[in-house]
């Protein structure tokens, strides 16, 4: 097997030790939000037109869009902890136009629909940008695009074979390093329009603010225990520890957490992703790196890193490891994984050796709601009065707004261009129960790592997954 650049060009262990010595286990983004509003828990029974379960992006967009469509509706949003505390407050802040986890994944699954899906994805990103400006969302929105960088010869060949366009720049090695200076870069493809960057926790906080301003009743620290379905009427609702909220319609936006609809509990698995945040770069350090266009960046490996600058010129550095814990493990203790954070630090200094001496201030982990098709899927229950979306597989910052529109159409009983999409109608295969789930997921991860060490060549196991529609292509 060939060595990757991260094995061939490893930094000295003392560089990594120094960089990690004062990290704090906490999501930087959440700590960086000043004056976070708080919302009361639900303590009394109440009735609404719509109840939304989940205070991340999917739930927040659902509540906001519902009020924008029909201001007269009474809407409640309930969250078990606080607004944006989970994936929505700790992701990389990449707002992608893609609804299908990349064009190749979408083209393989919905070849006749991919042009429509890509158009809808760009429209969705445009609408997010418009909302940021028209509602004054203070979320550090920057639409600078993203670069996929080649760090191996076979990746460079693929990158340089990409057709350039008015919105896509193909960069050879020198041109790539003129954009961002790393000795690991051999080529790159800069898509200038289909990615924006945000401060993820600010986006969640601001969506909560405008939801409240539009009349949504937000309840934090209100964990939903189960769904309520009336035998004597068409109403549905949710039961919490201290109150029952009845409604004409319910939207479920629990994503990585176990679905309140048992039929969908095997359709996602929680996979942990890990992140580091540096201290702010000095002017001299930033000059050594370049990065004046402030694009988002990811490398073209199966096990890829994603990284970007913050408003105060820190570097967020995450990805590579994607860890599944047996039994669909999901708890706070899993957010700290020293071996993953140390691996990330090594790879950081391989990429940017000129930043030796820079320290990381924060380390954290978060859970990704992974589906077997690697993008969101949609479900319903109670004769359409309950709608559900999940399975974003790491690309939910942008796609969550699209999902909200789909679910609002579904609970309204409307047949629309969105509800008629095969993307919306199709259901992914569920993951198997344990121990098969752990065996299959870990075998996939091992095989993807082998492919990264073998010029991208997929082994028999990955080819078999491809053949049944379970193949992963980042």
PDB file of N, CA and C in Angstrom, residues 1 4 7 302-303 320 444-454 462:
ATOM      1  N   UNK A   1       0.831  -1.193   0.000  1.00  0.00           N
ATOM      2  CA  UNK A   1       0.000   0.000   0.000  1.00  0.00           C
ATOM      3  C   UNK A   1       0.878   1.260   0.000  1.00  0.00           C
ATOM      4  N   UNK A   4       0.148   7.887   2.363  1.00  0.00           N
ATOM      5  CA  UNK A   4      -0.432   9.187   2.054  1.00  0.00           C
ATOM      6  C   UNK A   4       0.548  10.278   2.471  1.00  0.00           C
ATOM      7  N   UNK A   7       1.355  10.550   6.100  1.00  0.00           N
ATOM      8  CA  UNK A   7       2.297   9.579   6.654  1.00  0.00           C
ATOM      9  C   UNK A   7       3.723   9.885   6.216  1.00  0.00           C
ATOM     10  N   UNK A 302     -11.122   9.959   0.372  1.00  0.00           N
ATOM     11  CA  UNK A 302     -12.332   9.400   0.983  1.00  0.00           C
ATOM     12  C   UNK A 302     -12.459   9.851   2.430  1.00  0.00           C
ATOM     13  N   UNK A 303     -11.361   9.726   3.170  1.00  0.00           N
ATOM     14  CA  UNK A 303     -11.301  10.262   4.526  1.00  0.00           C
ATOM     15  C   UNK A 303     -10.743  11.679   4.414  1.00  0.00           C
ATOM     16  N   UNK A 320     -11.850  13.766   8.672  1.00  0.00           N
ATOM     17  CA  UNK A 320     -11.001  12.577   8.553  1.00  0.00           C
ATOM     18  C   UNK A 320     -11.609  11.387   9.303  1.00  0.00           C
ATOM     19  N   UNK A 444     -16.609  -0.688   6.042  1.00  0.00           N
ATOM     20  CA  UNK A 444     -16.632   0.375   5.040  1.00  0.00           C
ATOM     21  C   UNK A 444     -15.542   1.400   5.319  1.00  0.00           C
ATOM     22  N   UNK A 445     -15.435   1.803   6.564  1.00  0.00           N
ATOM     23  CA  UNK A 445     -14.409   2.789   6.918  1.00  0.00           C
ATOM     24  C   UNK A 445     -13.009   2.242   6.640  1.00  0.00           C
ATOM     25  N   UNK A 446     -12.762   1.000   6.977  1.00  0.00           N
ATOM     26  CA  UNK A 446     -11.449   0.389   6.713  1.00  0.00           C
ATOM     27  C   UNK A 446     -11.188   0.345   5.214  1.00  0.00           C
ATOM     28  N   UNK A 447     -12.200  -0.002   4.437  1.00  0.00           N
ATOM     29  CA  UNK A 447     -12.028  -0.112   2.988  1.00  0.00           C
ATOM     30  C   UNK A 447     -11.769   1.254   2.349  1.00  0.00           C
ATOM     31  N   UNK A 448     -12.439   2.287   2.840  1.00  0.00           N
ATOM     32  CA  UNK A 448     -12.195   3.633   2.320  1.00  0.00           C
ATOM     33  C   UNK A 448     -10.776   4.084   2.635  1.00  0.00           C
ATOM     34  N   UNK A 449     -10.286   3.726   3.804  1.00  0.00           N
ATOM     35  CA  UNK A 449      -8.903   4.043   4.152  1.00  0.00           C
ATOM     36  C   UNK A 449      -7.940   3.306   3.226  1.00  0.00           C
ATOM     37  N   UNK A 450      -8.235   2.060   2.922  1.00  0.00           N
ATOM     38  CA  UNK A 450      -7.388   1.306   1.989  1.00  0.00           C
ATOM     39  C   UNK A 450      -7.401   1.941   0.597  1.00  0.00           C
ATOM     40  N   UNK A 451      -8.562   2.415   0.179  1.00  0.00           N
ATOM     41  CA  UNK A 451      -8.639   3.077  -1.131  1.00  0.00           C
ATOM     42  C   UNK A 451      -7.771   4.323  -1.164  1.00  0.00           C
ATOM     43  N   UNK A 452      -7.745   5.076  -0.062  1.00  0.00           N
ATOM     44  CA  UNK A 452      -6.898   6.264   0.003  1.00  0.00           C
ATOM     45  C   UNK A 452      -5.416   5.908  -0.068  1.00  0.00           C
ATOM     46  N   UNK A 453      -5.085   4.678   0.294  1.00  0.00           N
ATOM     47  CA  UNK A 453      -3.696   4.208   0.221  1.00  0.00           C
ATOM     48  C   UNK A 453      -3.416   3.438  -1.076  1.00  0.00           C
ATOM     49  N   UNK A 454      -4.389   3.400  -1.977  1.00  0.00           N
ATOM     50  CA  UNK A 454      -4.231   2.615  -3.197  1.00  0.00           C
ATOM     51  C   UNK A 454      -4.758   3.389  -4.411  1.00  0.00           C
ATOM     52  N   UNK A 462     -16.279  -2.525  -1.277  1.00  0.00           N
ATOM     53  CA  UNK A 462     -16.863  -1.246  -1.703  1.00  0.00           C
ATOM     54  C   UNK A 462     -17.600  -1.389  -3.030  1.00  0.00           C
TER      55      UNK A 462
END
